[in-house]
Coordinates of C-alpha atoms and ligand atoms in Angstrom, one line a residue:
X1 CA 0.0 0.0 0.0
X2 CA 1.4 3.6 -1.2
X3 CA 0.6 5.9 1.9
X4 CA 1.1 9.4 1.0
X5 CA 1.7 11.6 4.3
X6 CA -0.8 13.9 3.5
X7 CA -0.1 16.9 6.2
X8 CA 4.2 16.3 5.3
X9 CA 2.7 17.4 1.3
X10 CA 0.5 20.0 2.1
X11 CA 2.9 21.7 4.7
X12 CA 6.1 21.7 2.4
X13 CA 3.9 22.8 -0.2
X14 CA 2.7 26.2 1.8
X15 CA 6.3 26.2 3.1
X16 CA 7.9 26.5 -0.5
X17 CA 4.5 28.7 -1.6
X18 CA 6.1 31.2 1.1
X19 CA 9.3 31.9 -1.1
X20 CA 8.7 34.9 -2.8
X21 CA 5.2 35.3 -1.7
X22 CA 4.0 39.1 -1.5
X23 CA 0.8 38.9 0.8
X24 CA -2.4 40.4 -1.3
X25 CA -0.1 39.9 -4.3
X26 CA 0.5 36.6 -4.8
X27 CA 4.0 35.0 -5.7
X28 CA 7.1 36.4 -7.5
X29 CA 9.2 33.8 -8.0
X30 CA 11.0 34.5 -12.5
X31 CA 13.3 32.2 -13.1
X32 CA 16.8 33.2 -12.4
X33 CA 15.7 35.6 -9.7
X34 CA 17.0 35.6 -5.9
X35 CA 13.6 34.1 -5.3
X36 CA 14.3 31.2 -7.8
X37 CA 17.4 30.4 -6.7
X38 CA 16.2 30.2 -2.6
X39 CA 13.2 28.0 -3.7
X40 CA 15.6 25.7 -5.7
X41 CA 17.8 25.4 -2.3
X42 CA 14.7 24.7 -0.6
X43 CA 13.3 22.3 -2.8
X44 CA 17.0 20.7 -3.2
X45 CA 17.8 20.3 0.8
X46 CA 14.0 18.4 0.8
X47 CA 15.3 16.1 -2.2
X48 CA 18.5 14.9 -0.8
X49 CA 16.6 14.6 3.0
X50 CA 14.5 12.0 1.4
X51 CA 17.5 10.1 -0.1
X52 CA 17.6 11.1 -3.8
X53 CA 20.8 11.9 -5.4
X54 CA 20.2 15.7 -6.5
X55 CA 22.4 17.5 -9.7
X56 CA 21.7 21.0 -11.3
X57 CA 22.5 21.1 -15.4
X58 CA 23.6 24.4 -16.3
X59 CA 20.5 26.0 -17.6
X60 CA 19.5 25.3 -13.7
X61 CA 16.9 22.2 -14.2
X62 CA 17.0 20.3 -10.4
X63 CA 16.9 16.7 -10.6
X64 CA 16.5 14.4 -8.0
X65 CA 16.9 10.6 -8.4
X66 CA 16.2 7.4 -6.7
X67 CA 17.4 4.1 -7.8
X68 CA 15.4 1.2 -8.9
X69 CA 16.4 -2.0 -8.9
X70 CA 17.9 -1.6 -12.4
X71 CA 20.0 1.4 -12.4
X72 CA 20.3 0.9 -16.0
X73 CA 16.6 1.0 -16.7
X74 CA 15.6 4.1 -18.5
X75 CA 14.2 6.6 -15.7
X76 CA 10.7 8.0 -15.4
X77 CA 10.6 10.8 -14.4
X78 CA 7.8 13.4 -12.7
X79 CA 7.8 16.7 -11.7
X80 CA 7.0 20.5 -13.4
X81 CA 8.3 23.7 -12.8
X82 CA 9.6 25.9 -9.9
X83 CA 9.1 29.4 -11.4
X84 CA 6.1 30.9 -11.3
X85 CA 3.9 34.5 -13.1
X86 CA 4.1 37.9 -11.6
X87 CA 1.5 37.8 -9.1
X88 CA 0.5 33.8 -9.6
X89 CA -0.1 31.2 -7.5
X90 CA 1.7 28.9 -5.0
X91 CA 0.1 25.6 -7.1
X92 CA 1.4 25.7 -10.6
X93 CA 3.9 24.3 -11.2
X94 CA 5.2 23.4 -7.4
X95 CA 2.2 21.0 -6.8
X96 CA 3.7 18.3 -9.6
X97 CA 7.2 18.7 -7.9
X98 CA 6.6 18.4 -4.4
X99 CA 3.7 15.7 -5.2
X100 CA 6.6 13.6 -6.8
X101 CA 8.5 14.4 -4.0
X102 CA 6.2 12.8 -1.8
X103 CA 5.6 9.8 -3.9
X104 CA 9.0 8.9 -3.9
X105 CA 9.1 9.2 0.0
X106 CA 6.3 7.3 0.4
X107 CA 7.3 4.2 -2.0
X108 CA 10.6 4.0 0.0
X109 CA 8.8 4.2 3.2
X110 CA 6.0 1.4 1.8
X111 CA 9.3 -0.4 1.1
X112 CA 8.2 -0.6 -2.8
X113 CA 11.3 -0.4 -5.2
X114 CA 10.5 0.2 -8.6
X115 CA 12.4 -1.6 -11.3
X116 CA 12.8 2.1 -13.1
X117 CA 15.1 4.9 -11.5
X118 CA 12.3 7.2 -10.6
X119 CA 13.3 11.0 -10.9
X120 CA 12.3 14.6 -10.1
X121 CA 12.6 17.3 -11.9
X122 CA 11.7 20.9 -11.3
X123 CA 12.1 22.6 -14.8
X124 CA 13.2 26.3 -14.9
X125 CA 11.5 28.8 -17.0
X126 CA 8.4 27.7 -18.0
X127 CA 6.4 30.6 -17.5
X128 CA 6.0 32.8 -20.8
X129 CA 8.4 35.1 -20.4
X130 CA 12.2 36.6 -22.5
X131 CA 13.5 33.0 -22.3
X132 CA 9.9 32.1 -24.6
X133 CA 8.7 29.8 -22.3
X134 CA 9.0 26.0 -21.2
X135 CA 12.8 26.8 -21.5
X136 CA 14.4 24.3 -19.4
X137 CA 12.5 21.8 -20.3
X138 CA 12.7 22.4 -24.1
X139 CA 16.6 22.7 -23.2
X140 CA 16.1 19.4 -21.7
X141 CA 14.7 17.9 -24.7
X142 CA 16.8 19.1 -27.3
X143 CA 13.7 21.6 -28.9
X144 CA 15.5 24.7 -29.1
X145 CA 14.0 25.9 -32.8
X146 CA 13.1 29.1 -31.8
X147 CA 16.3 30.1 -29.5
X148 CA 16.5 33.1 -27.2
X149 CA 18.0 35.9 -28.2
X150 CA 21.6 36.8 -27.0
X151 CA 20.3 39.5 -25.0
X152 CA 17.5 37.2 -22.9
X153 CA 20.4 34.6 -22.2
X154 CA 22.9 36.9 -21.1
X155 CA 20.0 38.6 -18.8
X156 CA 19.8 35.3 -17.7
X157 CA 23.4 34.6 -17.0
X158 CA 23.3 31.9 -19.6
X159 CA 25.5 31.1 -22.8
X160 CA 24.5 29.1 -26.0
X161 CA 27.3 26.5 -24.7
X162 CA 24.7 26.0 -21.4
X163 CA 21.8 24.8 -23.6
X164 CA 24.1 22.1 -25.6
X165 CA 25.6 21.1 -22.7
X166 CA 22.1 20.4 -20.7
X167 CA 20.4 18.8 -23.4
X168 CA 19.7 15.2 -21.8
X169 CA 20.6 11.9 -23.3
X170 CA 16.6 10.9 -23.7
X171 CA 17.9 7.1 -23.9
X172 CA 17.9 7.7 -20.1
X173 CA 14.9 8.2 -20.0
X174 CA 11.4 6.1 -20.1
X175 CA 8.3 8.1 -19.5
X176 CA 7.2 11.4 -18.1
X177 CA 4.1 12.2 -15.5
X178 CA 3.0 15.7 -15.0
X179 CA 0.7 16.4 -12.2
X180 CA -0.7 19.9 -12.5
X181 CA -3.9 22.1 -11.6
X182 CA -6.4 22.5 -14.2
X183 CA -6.4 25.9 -14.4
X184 CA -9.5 26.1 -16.4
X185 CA -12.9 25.5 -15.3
X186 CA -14.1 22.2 -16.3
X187 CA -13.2 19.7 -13.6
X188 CA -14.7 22.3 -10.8
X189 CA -17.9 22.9 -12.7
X190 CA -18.7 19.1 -13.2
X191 CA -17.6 18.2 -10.0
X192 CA -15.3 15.5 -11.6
X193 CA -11.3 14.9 -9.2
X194 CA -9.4 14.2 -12.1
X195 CA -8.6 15.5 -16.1
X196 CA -6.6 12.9 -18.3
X197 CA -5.4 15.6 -20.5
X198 CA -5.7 14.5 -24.1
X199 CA -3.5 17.0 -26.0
X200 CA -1.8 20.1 -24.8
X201 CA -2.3 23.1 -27.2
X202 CA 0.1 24.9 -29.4
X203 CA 1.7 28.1 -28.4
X204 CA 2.7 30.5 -31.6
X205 CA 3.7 34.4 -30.0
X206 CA 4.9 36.9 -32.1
X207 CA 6.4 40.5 -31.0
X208 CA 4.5 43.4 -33.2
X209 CA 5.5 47.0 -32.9
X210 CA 3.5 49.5 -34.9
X211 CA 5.3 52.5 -35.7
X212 CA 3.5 56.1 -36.4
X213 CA 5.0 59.5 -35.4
X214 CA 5.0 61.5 -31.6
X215 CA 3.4 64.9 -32.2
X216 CA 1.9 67.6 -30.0
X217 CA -1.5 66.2 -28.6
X218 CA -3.1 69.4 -28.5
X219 CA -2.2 71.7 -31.6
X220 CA -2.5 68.2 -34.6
X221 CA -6.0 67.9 -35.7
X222 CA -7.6 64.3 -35.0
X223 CA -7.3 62.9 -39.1
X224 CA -3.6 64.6 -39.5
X225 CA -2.3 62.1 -36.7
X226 CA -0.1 59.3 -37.0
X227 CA -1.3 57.7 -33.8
X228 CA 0.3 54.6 -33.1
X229 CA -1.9 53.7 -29.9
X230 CA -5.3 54.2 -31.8
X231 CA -4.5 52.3 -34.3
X232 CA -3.3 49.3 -33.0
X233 CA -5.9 49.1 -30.3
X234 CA -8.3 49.4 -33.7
X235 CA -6.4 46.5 -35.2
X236 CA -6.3 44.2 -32.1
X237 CA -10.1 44.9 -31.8
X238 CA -11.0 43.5 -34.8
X239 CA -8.4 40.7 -34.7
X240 CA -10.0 39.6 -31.2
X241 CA -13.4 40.0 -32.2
X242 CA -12.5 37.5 -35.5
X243 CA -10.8 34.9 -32.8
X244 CA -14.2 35.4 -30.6
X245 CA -15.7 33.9 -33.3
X246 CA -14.1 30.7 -33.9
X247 CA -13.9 27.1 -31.5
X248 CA -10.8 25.6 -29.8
X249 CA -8.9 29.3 -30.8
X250 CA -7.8 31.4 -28.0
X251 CA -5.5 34.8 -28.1
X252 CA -4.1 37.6 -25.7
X253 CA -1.9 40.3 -25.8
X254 CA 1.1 41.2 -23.5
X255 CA 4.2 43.2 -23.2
X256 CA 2.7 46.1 -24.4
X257 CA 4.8 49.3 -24.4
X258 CA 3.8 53.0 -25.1
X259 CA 6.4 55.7 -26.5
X260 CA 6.5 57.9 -25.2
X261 CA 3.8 57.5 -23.3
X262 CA 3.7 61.1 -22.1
X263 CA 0.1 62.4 -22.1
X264 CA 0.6 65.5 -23.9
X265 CA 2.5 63.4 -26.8
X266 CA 0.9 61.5 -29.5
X267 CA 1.9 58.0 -28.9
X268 CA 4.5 57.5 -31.6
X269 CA 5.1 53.7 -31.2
X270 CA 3.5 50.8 -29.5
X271 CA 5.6 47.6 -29.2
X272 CA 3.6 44.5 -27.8
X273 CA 3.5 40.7 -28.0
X274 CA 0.7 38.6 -29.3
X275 CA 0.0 34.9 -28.5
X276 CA -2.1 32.5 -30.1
X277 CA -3.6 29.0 -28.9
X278 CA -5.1 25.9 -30.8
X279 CA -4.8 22.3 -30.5
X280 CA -5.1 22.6 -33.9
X281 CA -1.9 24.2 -35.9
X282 CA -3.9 24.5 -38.7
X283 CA -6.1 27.2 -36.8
X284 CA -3.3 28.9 -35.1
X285 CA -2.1 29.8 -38.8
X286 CA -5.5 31.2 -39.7
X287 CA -5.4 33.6 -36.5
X288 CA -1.7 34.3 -37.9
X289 CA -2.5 35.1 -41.1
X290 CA -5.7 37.5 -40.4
X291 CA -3.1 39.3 -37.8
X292 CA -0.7 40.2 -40.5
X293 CA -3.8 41.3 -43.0
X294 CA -4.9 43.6 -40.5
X295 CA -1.6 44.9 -40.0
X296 CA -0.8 45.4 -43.3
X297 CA -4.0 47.5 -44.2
X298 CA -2.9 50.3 -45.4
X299 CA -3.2 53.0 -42.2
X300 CA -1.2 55.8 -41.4
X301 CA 1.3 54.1 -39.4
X302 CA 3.2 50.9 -40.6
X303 CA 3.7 48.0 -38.8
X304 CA 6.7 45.2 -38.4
X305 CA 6.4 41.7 -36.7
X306 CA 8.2 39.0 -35.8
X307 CA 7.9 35.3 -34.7
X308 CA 9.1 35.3 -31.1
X309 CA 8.2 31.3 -30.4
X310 CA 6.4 28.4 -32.0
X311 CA 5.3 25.2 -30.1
X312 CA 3.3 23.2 -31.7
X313 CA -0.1 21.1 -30.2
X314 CA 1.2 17.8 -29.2
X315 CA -0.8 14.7 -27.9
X316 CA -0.1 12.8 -25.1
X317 CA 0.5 9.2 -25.1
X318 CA -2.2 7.1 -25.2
X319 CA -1.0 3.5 -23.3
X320 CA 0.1 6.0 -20.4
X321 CA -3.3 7.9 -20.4
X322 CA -5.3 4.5 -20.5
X323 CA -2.4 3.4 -17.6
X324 CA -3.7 6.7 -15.8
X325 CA -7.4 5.9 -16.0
X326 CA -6.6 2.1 -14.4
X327 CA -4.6 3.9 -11.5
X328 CA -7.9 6.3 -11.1
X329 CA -10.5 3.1 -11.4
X330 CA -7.9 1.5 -8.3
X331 CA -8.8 4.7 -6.3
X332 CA -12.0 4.9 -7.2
X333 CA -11.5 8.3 -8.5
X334 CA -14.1 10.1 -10.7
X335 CA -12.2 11.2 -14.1
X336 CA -12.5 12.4 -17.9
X337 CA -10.3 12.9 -20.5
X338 CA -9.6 16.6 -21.8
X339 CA -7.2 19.1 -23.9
X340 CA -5.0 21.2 -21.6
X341 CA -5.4 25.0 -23.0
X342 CA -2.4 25.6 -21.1
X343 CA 1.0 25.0 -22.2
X344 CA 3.1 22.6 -19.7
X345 CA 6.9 21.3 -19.8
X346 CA 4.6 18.1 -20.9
X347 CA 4.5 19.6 -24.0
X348 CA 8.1 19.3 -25.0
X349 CA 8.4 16.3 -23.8
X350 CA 6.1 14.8 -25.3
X351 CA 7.6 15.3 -28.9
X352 CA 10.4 13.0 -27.1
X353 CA 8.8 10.8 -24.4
X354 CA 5.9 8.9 -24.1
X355 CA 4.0 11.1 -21.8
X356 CA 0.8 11.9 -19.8
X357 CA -0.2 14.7 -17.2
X358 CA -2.5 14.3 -14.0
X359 CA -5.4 17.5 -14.0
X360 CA -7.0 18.4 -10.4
X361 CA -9.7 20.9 -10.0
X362 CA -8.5 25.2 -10.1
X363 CA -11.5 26.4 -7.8
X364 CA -13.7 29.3 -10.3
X365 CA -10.7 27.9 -13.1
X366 CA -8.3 30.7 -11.6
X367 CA -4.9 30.6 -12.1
X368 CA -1.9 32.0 -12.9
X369 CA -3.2 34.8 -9.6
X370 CA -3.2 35.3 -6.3
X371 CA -6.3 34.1 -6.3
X372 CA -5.3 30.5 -7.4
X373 CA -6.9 27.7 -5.3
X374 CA -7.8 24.2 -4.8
X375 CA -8.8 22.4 -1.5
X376 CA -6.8 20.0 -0.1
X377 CA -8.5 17.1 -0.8
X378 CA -7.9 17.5 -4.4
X379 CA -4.3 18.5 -3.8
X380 CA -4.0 14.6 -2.1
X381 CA -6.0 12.9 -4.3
X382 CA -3.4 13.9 -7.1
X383 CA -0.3 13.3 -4.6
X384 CA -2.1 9.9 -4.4
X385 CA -2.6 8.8 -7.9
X386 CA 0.8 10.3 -9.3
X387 CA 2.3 8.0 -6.5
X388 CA 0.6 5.2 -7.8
X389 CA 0.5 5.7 -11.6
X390 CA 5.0 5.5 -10.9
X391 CA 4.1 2.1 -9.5
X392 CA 1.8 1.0 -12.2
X393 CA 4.0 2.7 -15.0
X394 CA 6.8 1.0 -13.7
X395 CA 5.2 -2.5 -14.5
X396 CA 4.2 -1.0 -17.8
X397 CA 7.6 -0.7 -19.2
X398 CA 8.9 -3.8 -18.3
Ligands
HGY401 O1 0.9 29.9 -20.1 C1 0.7 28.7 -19.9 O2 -0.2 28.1 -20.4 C2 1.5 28.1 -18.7 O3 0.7 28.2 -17.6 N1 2.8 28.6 -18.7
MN402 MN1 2.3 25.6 -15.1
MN403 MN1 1.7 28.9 -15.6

């Protein structure tokens, strides 16, 4: 019998949610920042007290590994990432690390030795941000098409010699789990304890600046301006009112920045990022394609664009998913299959690994802010099945 210590989980898990946690904020934890690197130390000191061998690669991916009883076996391994949004949550990302964490404690204490190396991994840079997102864990994986630019590695403290050198030998490797939070609204509304995600969807972002010209905002008459702002916020409206229209085809808009951004100036440039989502590539083109129509109308300010990163939709392996829904019929755990509309370090691995993810309730959907939650009953029932989908898994590959 696998007996997860349930208050040991939920009390490391509030312990590491404390790192970089700015009360009625939420948590600040980029990668690479002071509060990263504290979280890491934390999360490392809890690896190696429960007996795993630790090692850092130099892009900063923390792995922790216990034996099986063929060290030669190729590992599975579990886990998520340690960084978190601006302002997010203490569960994404964390709650599929520490919940491996406790797995693997509770096998050794159940005295259960898997024929696989089981490993941890808390991948760095997932969150959307210069690095473009699932970093470490497309570093991992040897998926670095769309590669940071010099300026976001050096920010980072990294070199192009860190990414070769941490790309893993995937022969190593047999399998990958993913516990994670929903973050959508479709496990709380039907009341159901666990998603099988299906697919996770494909992330294209590109970086748009719109270029017009700063001019006095009082003395130039309303049709002689160049107003950058006005007309990308009348672009971006009817962009986002053509992706309202369509199914499984979701868009947003970040990074925006203003220049001058002085009110008595017209705003002679607006630089900003766009990202579209699809499990169906097909559709993310479409989106694409509409963008760069509407931004090449003829206006009075021009417009330039780039692709920033592309990540494809990937599926998610099927015998592991069908594994997954065996482990939840053992538990006697309510569950459905569904896509993921967020992007995960699954994804990447997937293209590489037979792999599946493990979907718990986000109360209201919330996430990615302060506001994320789920009860703690949810938080053990996923601790619980990841524990036991390693066991099962483990008999799987043999
Ligand atoms: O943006 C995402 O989908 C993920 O939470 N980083
Ligand atoms: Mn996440
Ligand atoms: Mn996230």
């Amino acid at each position: 019998m696998i007996a997860i210590k349930g208050e040991r989980f939920l009390e490391e898990l509030k312990e590491q949610g404390r790192i970089g946690y700015r009360e009625g904020e939420g948590l600040f934890r980029d990668a690479y920042s002071a509060n990263y690197e504290r979280a890491r130390a934390f999360l490392k000191a809890r690896m190696e007290a429960a007996g795993l061998h630790t090692r850092i690669d130099r892009v900063g991916n923390l792995f922790g590994r216990l034996e099986g009883t063929d060290s030669r076996a190729p590992a599975i391994l579990a886990g998520s990432h340690l960084d978190s949004v601006r302002g997010g949550g203490i569960l994404d990302g964390p709650l599929g690390i520490f919940a491996a964490l406790e797995a693997l404690r509770a096998l050794q204490e159940g005295e259960i030795r898997c024929h696989h190396p089981l490993e941890v991994v808390a991948f760095t840079a997932e969150e959307g941000g210069p690095l473009g997102g699932t970093f470490g864990s497309r570093v991992f994986t040897g998926q670095m098409e769309t590669p940071p630019s010099a300026k976001a590695l050096g920010a980072a403290g990294l070199t192009v010699e860190d990414i070769t050198a941490s790309k893993a030998d995937l022969s190593r490797y047999g399998a990958y789990l993913e516990l994670h939070i929903e973050q959508g609204p479709v496990l709380w509304k039907k009341g159901i304890a666990i998603g099988l995600p299906t697919a996770i969807v494909g992330i294209t972002r590109y970086r748009v600046t719109v270029q017009g010209a700063a001019n006095h905002a009082g003395t130039t008459p309303m049709r002689e301006r160049k107003d950058a702002l006005y007309e990308t916020m009348a672009t971006l409206c009817r962009w986002i009112d053509y992706v309202r229209e369509k199914e499984d085809l979701v868009c947003n808009v970040g990074n925006v920045e203003i220049l001058p951004n002085e009110i008595g100036v017209i705003p002679g440039e607006v630089r900003f990022a766009v990202e579209i989502r699809s499990t169906d590539e097909g559709r993310i083109a479409d989106a694409a394609d509409r963008l760069k129509n509407l931004l090449e109308t003829p206006g009075s300010c021009r417009a330039e664009w780039g692709l920033w990163v592309r990540k494809p939709p990937v599926a998610l392996d099927e015998e592991l998913i069908t594994a997954l829904e065996g482990s939840c019929r053992g538990l006697d755990y309510t569950f459905i299959r569904m896509p993921s509309g967020a992007s995960h370090d699954a994804s990447p691995l997937a293209r590489v690994l037979p792999t599946a993810m493990i979907f718990v309730p986000s109360v209201g959907g919330i996430s990615h802010s302060r506001e994320e939650f789920s009860p703690k009953e949810d938080l053990l029932r996923g601790a619980t099945l990841l524990a036991r989908a390693l066991v099962d898994i483990d008999a799987l590959l043999d």
